[in-house]
Coordinates of C-alpha atoms and ligand atoms in Angstrom, one line a residue:
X17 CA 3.8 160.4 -23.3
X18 CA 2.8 156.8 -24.1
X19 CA 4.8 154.0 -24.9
X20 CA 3.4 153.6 -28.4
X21 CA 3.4 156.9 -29.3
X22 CA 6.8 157.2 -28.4
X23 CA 7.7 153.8 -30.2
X24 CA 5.1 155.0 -33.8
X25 CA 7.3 158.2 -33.8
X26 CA 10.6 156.6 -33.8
X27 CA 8.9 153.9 -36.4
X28 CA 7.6 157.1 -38.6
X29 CA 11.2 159.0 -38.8
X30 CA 12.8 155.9 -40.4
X31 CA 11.5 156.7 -44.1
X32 CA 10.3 153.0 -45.3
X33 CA 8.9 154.3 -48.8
X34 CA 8.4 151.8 -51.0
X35 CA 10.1 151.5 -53.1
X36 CA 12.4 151.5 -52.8
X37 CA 11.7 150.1 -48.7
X38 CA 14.8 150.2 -46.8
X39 CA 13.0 148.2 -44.1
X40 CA 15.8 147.1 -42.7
X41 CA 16.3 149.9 -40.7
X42 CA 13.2 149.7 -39.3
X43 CA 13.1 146.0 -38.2
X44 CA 16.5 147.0 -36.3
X45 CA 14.3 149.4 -34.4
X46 CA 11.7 147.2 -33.5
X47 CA 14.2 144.4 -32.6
X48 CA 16.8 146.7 -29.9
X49 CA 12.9 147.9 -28.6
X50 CA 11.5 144.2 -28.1
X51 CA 15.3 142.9 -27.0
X52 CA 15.1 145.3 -24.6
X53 CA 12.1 143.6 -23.0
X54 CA 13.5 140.7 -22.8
X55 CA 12.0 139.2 -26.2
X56 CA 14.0 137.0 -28.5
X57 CA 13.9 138.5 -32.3
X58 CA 15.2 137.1 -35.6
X59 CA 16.1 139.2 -39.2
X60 CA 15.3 137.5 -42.0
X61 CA 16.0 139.1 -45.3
X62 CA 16.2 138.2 -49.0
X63 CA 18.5 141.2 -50.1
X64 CA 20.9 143.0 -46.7
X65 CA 18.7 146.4 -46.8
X66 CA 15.1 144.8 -47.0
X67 CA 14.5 142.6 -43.6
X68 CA 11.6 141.4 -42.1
X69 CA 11.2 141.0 -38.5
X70 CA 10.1 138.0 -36.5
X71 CA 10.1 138.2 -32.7
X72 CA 8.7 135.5 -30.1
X73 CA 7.6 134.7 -26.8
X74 CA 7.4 131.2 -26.8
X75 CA 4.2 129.3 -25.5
X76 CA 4.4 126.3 -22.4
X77 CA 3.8 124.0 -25.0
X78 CA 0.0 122.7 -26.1
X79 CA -1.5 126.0 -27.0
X80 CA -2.4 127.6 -30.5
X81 CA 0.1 129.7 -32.1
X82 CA -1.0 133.6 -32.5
X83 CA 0.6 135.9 -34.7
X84 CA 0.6 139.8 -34.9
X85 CA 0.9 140.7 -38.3
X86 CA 2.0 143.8 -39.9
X87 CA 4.2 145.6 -42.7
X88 CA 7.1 148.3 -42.0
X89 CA 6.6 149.6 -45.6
X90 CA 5.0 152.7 -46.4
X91 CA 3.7 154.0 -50.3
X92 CA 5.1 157.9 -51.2
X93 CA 4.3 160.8 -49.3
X94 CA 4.5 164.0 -51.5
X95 CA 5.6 166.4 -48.7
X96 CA 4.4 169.0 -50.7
X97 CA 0.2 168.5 -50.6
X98 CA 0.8 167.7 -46.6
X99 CA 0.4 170.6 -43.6
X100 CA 2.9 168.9 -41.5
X101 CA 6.4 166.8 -41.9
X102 CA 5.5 163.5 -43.5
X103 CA 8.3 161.9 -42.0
X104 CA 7.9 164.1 -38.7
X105 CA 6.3 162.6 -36.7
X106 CA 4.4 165.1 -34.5
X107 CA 2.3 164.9 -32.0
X108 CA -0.5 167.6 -32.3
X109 CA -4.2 167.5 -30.7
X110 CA -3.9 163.9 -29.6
X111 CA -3.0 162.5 -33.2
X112 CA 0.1 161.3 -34.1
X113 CA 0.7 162.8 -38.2
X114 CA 3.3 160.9 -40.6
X115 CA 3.4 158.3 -43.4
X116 CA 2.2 155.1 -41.8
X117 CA 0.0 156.2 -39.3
X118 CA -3.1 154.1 -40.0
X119 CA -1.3 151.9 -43.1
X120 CA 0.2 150.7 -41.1
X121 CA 2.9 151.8 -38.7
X122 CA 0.3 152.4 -35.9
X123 CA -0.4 148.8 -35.3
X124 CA 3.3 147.7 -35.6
X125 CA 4.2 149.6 -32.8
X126 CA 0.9 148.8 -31.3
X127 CA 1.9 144.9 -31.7
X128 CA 5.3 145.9 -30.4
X129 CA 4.2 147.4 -27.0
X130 CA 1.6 144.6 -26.4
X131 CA 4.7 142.1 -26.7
X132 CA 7.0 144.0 -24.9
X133 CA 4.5 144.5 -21.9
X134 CA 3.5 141.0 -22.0
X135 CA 7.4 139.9 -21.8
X136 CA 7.9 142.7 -18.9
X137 CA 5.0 141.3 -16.8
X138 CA 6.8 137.3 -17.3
X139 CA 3.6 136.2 -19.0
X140 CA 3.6 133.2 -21.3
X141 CA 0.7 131.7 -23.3
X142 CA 0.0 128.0 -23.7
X143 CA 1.0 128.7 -27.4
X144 CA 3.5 131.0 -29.0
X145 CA 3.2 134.9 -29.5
X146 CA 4.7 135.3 -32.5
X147 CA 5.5 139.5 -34.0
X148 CA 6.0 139.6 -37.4
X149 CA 7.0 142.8 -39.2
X150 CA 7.1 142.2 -42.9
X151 CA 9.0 144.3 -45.4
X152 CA 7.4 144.7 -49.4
X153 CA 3.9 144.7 -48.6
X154 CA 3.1 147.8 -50.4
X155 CA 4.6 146.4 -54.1
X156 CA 4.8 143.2 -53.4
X157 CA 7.7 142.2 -55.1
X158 CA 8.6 139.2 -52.9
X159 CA 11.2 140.4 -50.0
X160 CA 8.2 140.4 -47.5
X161 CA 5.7 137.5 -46.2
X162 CA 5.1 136.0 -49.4
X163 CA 9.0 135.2 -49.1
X164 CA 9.0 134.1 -45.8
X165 CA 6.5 131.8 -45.9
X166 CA 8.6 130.0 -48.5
X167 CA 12.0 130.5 -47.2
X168 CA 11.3 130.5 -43.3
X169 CA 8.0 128.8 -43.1
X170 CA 8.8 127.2 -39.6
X171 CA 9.4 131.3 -38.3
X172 CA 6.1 132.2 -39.2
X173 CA 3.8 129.7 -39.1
X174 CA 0.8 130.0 -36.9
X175 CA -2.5 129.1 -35.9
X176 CA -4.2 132.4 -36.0
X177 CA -3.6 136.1 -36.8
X178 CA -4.2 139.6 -36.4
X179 CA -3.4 142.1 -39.1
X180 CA -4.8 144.9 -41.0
X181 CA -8.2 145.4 -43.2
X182 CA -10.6 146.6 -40.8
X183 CA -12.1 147.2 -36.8
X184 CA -13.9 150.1 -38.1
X185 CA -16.2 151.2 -35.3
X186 CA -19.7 151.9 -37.5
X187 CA -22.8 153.2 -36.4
X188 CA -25.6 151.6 -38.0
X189 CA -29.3 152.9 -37.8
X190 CA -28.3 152.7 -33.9
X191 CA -26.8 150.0 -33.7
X192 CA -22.8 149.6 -33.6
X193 CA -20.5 147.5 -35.3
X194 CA -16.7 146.9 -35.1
X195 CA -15.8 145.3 -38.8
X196 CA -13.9 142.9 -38.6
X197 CA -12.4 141.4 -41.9
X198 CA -12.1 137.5 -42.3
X199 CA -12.4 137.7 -46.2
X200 CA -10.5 138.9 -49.3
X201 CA -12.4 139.0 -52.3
X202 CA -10.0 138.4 -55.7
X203 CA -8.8 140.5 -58.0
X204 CA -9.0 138.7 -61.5
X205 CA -8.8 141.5 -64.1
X206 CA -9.5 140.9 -67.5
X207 CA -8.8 142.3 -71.2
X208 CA -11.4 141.9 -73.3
X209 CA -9.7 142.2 -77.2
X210 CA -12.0 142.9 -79.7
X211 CA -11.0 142.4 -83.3
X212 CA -11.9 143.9 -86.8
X213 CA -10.0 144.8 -89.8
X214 CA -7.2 147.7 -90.6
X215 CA -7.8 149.9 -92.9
X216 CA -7.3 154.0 -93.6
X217 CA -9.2 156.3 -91.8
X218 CA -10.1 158.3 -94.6
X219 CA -12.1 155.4 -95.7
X220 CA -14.2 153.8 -93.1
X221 CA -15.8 151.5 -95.5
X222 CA -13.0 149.1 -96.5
X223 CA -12.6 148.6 -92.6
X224 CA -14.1 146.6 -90.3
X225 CA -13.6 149.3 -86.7
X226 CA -12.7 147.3 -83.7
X227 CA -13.0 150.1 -81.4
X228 CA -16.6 151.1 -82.9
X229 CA -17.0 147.1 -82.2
X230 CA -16.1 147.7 -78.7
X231 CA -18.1 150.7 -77.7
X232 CA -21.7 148.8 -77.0
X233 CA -19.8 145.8 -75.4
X234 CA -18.1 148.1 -73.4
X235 CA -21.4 149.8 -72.2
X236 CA -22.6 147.2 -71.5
X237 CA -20.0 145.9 -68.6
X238 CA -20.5 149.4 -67.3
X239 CA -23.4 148.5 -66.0
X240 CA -23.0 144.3 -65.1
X241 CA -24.5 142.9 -62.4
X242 CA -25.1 139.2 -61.1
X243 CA -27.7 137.3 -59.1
X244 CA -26.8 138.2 -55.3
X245 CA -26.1 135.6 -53.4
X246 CA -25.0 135.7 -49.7
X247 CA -21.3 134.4 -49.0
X248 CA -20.9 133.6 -45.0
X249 CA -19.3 137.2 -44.3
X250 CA -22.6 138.8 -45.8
X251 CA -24.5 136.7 -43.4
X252 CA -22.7 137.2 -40.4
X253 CA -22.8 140.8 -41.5
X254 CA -26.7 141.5 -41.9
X255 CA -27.1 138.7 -38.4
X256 CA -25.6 141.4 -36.4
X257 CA -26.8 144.6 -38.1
X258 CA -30.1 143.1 -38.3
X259 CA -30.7 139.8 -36.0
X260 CA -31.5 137.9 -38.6
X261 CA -30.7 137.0 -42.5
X262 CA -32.7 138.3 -45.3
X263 CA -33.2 136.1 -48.4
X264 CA -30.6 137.0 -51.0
X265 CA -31.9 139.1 -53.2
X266 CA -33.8 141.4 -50.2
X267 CA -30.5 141.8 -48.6
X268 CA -29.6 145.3 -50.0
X269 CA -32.6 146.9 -49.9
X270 CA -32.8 145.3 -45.8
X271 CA -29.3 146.6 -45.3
X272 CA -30.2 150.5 -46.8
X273 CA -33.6 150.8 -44.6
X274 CA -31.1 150.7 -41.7
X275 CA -28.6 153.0 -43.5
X276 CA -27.2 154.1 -47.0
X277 CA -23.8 152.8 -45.4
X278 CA -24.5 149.6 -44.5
X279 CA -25.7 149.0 -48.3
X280 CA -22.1 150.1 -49.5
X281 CA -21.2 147.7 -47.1
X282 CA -22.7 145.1 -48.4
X283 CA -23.3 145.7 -52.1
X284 CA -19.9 144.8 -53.8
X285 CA -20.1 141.3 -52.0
X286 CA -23.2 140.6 -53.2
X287 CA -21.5 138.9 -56.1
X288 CA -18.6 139.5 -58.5
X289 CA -18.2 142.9 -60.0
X290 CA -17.2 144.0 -63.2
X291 CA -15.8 147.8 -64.0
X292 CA -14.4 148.6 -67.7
X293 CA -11.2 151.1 -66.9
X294 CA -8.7 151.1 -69.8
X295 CA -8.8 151.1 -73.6
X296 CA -6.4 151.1 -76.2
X297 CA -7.1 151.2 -79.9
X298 CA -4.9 152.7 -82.8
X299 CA -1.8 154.4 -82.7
X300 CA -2.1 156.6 -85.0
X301 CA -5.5 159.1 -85.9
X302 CA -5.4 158.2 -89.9
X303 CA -5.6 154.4 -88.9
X304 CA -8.8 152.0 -88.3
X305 CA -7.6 149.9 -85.8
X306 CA -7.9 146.1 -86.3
X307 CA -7.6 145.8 -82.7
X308 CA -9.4 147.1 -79.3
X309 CA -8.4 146.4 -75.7
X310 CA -10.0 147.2 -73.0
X311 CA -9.0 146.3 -69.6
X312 CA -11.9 145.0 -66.9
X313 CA -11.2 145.8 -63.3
X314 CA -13.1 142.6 -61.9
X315 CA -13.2 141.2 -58.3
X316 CA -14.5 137.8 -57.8
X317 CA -16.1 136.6 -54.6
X318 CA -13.9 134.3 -52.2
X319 CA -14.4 130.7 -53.6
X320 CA -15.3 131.9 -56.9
X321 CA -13.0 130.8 -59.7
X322 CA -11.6 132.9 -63.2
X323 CA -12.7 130.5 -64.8
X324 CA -16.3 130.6 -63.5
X325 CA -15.9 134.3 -63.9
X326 CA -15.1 134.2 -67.4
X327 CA -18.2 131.9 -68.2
X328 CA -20.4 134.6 -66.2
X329 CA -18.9 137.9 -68.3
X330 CA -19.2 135.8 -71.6
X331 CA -22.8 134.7 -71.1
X332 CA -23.5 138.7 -70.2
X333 CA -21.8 139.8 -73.3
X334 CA -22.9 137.2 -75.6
X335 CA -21.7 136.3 -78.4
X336 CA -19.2 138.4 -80.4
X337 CA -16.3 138.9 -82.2
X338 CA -14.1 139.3 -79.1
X339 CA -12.1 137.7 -76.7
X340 CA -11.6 137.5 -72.6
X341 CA -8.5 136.9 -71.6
X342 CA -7.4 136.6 -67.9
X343 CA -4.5 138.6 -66.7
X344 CA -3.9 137.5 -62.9
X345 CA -5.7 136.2 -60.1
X346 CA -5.0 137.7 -56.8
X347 CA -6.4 137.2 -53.1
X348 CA -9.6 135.3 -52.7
X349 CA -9.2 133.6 -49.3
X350 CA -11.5 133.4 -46.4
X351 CA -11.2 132.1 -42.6
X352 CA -13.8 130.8 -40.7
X353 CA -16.3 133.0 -38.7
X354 CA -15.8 131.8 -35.0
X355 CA -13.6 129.8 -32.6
X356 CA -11.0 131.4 -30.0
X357 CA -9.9 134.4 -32.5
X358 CA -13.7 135.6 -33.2
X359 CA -14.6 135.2 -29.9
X360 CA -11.6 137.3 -28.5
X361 CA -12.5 139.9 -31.0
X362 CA -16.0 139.9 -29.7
X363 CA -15.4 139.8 -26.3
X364 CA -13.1 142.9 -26.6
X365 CA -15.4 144.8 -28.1
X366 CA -18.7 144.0 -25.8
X367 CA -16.6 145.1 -22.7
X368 CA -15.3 147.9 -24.7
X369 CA -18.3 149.4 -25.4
X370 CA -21.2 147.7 -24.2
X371 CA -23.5 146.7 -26.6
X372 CA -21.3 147.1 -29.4
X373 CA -20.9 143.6 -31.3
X374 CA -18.4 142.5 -33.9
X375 CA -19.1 141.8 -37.3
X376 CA -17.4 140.5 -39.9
X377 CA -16.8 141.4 -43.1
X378 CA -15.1 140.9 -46.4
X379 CA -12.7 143.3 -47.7
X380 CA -12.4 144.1 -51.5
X381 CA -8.4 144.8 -51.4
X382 CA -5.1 142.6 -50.8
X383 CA -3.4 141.8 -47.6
X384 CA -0.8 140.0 -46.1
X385 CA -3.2 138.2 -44.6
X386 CA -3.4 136.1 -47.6
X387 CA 0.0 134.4 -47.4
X388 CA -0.8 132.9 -44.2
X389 CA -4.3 131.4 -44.8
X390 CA -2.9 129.9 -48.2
X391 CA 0.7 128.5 -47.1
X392 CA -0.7 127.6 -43.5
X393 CA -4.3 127.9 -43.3
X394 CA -4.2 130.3 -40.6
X395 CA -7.2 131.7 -39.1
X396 CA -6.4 135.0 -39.9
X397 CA -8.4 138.4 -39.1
X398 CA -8.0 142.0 -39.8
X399 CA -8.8 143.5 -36.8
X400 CA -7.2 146.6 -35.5
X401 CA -9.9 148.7 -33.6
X402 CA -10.5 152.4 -34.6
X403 CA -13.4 154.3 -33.1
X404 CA -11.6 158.3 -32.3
X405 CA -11.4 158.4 -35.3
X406 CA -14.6 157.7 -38.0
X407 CA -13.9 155.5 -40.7
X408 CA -14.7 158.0 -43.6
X409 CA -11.9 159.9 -42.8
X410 CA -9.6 157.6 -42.1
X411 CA -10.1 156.1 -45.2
X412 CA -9.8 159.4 -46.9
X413 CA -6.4 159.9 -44.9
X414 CA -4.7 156.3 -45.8
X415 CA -2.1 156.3 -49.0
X416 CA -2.9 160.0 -49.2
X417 CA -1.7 163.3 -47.6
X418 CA -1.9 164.3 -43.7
X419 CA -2.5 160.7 -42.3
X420 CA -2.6 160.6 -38.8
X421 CA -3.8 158.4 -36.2
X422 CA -5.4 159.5 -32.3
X423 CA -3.7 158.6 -29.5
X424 CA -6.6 156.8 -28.1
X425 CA -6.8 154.5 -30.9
X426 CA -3.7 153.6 -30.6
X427 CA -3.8 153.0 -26.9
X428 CA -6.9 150.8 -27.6
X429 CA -5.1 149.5 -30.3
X430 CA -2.3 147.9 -27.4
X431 CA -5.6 146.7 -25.1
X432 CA -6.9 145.0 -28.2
X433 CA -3.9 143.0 -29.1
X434 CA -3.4 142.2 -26.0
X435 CA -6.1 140.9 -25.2
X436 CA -6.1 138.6 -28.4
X437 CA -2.9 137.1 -27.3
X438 CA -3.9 136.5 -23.3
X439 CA -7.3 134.9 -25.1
X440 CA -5.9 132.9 -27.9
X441 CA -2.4 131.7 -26.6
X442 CA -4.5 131.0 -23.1
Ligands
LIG11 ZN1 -1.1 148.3 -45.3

C-alpha cells in the first residue's frame, strides 16, 4: 500500500465534522507524520481543540515562497444514505471511501507525502515550502486561515499557492483540458423588500398586496441576464479550448459547437448572475401583508463591485415600489494567469499526458484561497489533478454520500505537488 493511502486513511478515521471540527486531532497526526521526516511543524490554534497546522522546509534564501494549502474539516456524513463506513476508511477497487476524500482530505495527505518525501531525499528549494492545514473551512467561523492570516501572518505568508477548486481533467470536442482555478467569482446576495399596505384578507380592496407586488418583479429576475463580457479566465479558457478568442457575445455559442460542457463552463462567467430563491410574506393566511422579501442568490464577477451590481439589478427591474438591499459580499478575488505557478501547472500536465494543456478557469464557490490573495496577494491556484475519476461524478460525490477518491489520483496528486514545489521554490 502507498504512502498516501495509508496517511488519507489514518486522516479519514479522525472524524473532523464540522461543526463542531475537532481538528486538533488531526493536525497532531499530520505533525508526528511530517516530524517524523524530519520536517519542522507548528500548532496554531484560537480555541485548544480547533488547531491549524503549519509545517516548513525552509528555502536557501532568495527564492519564492510556496504554499500547499488545505483544510482538515469535513461537512456531515449521514452514515445512513452511504454503502460503506463514512469514517472507515476502506480501501475497495482502487478507491479509497470516507468523508474527505475529494473535499478535501485527499490532497492533505497528498501535500503531506510530497513534503515528507522532499525532506527524506534532503532537498531544499531556493524559497520556502510551506504545509498549511487549516481548521474551519467548511463554516467558516474564524478558527481557520482567515484567523491566521491575522494572528500568525508571518507563518503563512507566501508567494504562491496550491489548494483546492479544480484540476478537473475534461475532454472537450477532442481536445483535453486540466482546469485549473485562479478565480473566485463573489457571492453578494441580495433581498429585494417590496412594500404595500396591511389590511384583512377578507378584503383585498382596502389593501395595497406586497406579495402580489412582488410576483412580476420576481419573474422577472428569474430570467436576468447581462451583456457578456469576457473576464481574463474566460479568455484563457476559450485560447486553449479553441486557439483563439471569440468576440464576447459569440463566446457561448463558440464554446457549445465544441461541447454542451464547455458552455456550462463558461456561461455563469459570462457576467453576474442573478437567481430569486426565498420569499417571505405574511404570517398569518387572514392577513395582506404590507411586506415581501425575497432573497436573490447573486454572484458577481471578480472585480465587479455590490455596488455596481445593485445599479445593474435596479436598471433591470426598473422602477418600483421596492427596495435592494445588500446582505454580504463574499470572495471575488483573482490571481494572475502565468509566471512560475502557471507554468509548473502546465508543464505537469503536458508531460502527464501529452497534448493535454491547462486551462484556467473561474470557480463560482468560496475557498481558502481567498485569504491569501487578499491579506498577501499570493498567487494562488486551485489545482489538484483528477483524471481516474471524471469530474461529473466527483462532483456528484463531494458534500454528499459515498465519496471516495482512486488511488491513482491520489498518487498523481503527490507527483503534482511535487512537482509545483521542485518548480516554484527552484
Ligand atoms: Zn473543501
Amino acid at each position: 500500500m502507498t504512502e498516501v493511502v495509508d496517511l488519507l486513511q489514518r486522516l479519514i478515521r479522525v472524524d473532523t465534522t464540522n461543526p463542531p471540527g475537532n481538528e486538533t486531532a488531526a493536525a497532531e497526526l499530520l505533525r508526528d507524520y511530517l516530524e517524523a521526516a524530519g520536517v519542522v511543524c507548528e500548532l496554531h490554534a484560537k480555541v485548544p481543540e480547533r488547531a491549524n497546522l503549519v509545517a516548513r522546509i525552509p528555502g536557501r534564501g532568495g527564492g519564492p515562497s510556496l504554499a500547499l494549502l488545505s483544510h482538515t474539516d469535513v461537512v456531515l456524513a449521514d452514515a445512513r444514505e452511504w454503502q460503506r463506513e463514512p469514517f472507515g476508511a476502506e480501501l475497495v477497487d482502487g478507491e479509497v471511501w470516507g468523508r474527505g476524500a475529494l473535499d478535501m482530505k485527499g490532497e492533505v495527505a497528498a501535500s503531506a507525502v510530497a513534503m515528507a518525501t522532499l525532506a527524506r531525499e534532503g532537498w531544499r528549494g531556493e524559497g520556502d515550502l510551506i504545509f498549511i492545514a487549516a481548521a474551519d473551512e467548511e463554516v467558516g467561523d474564524g478558527f481557520g486561515l482567515q484567523w491566521l492570516v491575522e494572528a500568525q501572518p508571518d507563518a503563512v505568508r507566501a508567494d504562491f499557492s496550491v489548494n483546492e477548486g479544480a484540476g478537473d481533467r475534461v475532454e472537450l470536442g477532442g481536445k483535453v483540458l486540466y482546469l485549473c482555478s485562479t478565480a473566485e467569482k463573489m457571492s453578494s446576495p441580495f433581498v429585494l423588500r417590496v412594500h404595500g399596505r396591511s389590511g384583512h384578507a377578507s378584503m383585498p380592496g382596502i389593501a395595497d398586496n406586497a406579495l402580489a407586488k412582488a410576483a412580476p418583479l420576481v419573474e422577472r429576475l428569474g430570467s436576468f441576464s447581462v451583456e457578456p463580457r469576457l473576464i481574463p479566465e474566460v479568455e484563457g479558457f476559450l485560447n486553449a479550448l479553441l486557439g483563439d478568442v471569440p468576440p464576447a457575445p459569440d463566446a457561448l455559442t463558440a464554446a457549445r459547437a465544441i461541447a454542451p460542457l464547455a458552455g456550462e463552463l463558461i456561461e455563469p462567467l459570462l457576467g453576474m448572475t442573478c437567481a430569486p430563491t426565498m420569499a417571505h410574506a405574511s404570517d398569518k393566511r387572514n392577513v395582506i401583508p404590507a411586506l415581501c422579501e425575497i432573497t436573490v442568490d447573486t454572484r458577481l464577477l471578480p472585480g465587479q463591485s455590490p455596488a455596481e451590481a445593485e445599479a445593474t439589478i435596479r436598471a433591470y427591474l426598473g422602477e418600483g415600489d421596492y427596495e435592494l438591499v445588500n446582505i454580504e459580499g463574499q470572495g471575488g478575488t483573482r490571481s494572475q494567469i502565468g509566471g512560475p505557478l502557471w507554468d509548473a501547472v502546465q508543464s505537469f500536465v503536458e508531460a502527464e499526458e501529452p497534448g493535454a494543456v491547462a486551462a484556467p478557469i473561474c470557480v463560482a464557490g468560496f475557498t481558502d484561497s481567498h485569504w491569501l490573495r487578499q491579506a498577501f496577494d499570493t498567487v494562488a491556484y486551485g489545482f489538484f489533478p483528477a483524471r481516474a475519476m471524471d469530474s461529473e461524478t466527483a462532483a456528484r460525490l463531494i458534500h454528499s454520500a459515498d465519496e471516495r477518491v482512486p488511488v491513482e489520483d491520489l498518487e498523481l496528486g503527490v507527483r503534482w505537488l511535487r512537482h509545483a514545489a521542485q518548480s516554484v521554490c527552484g
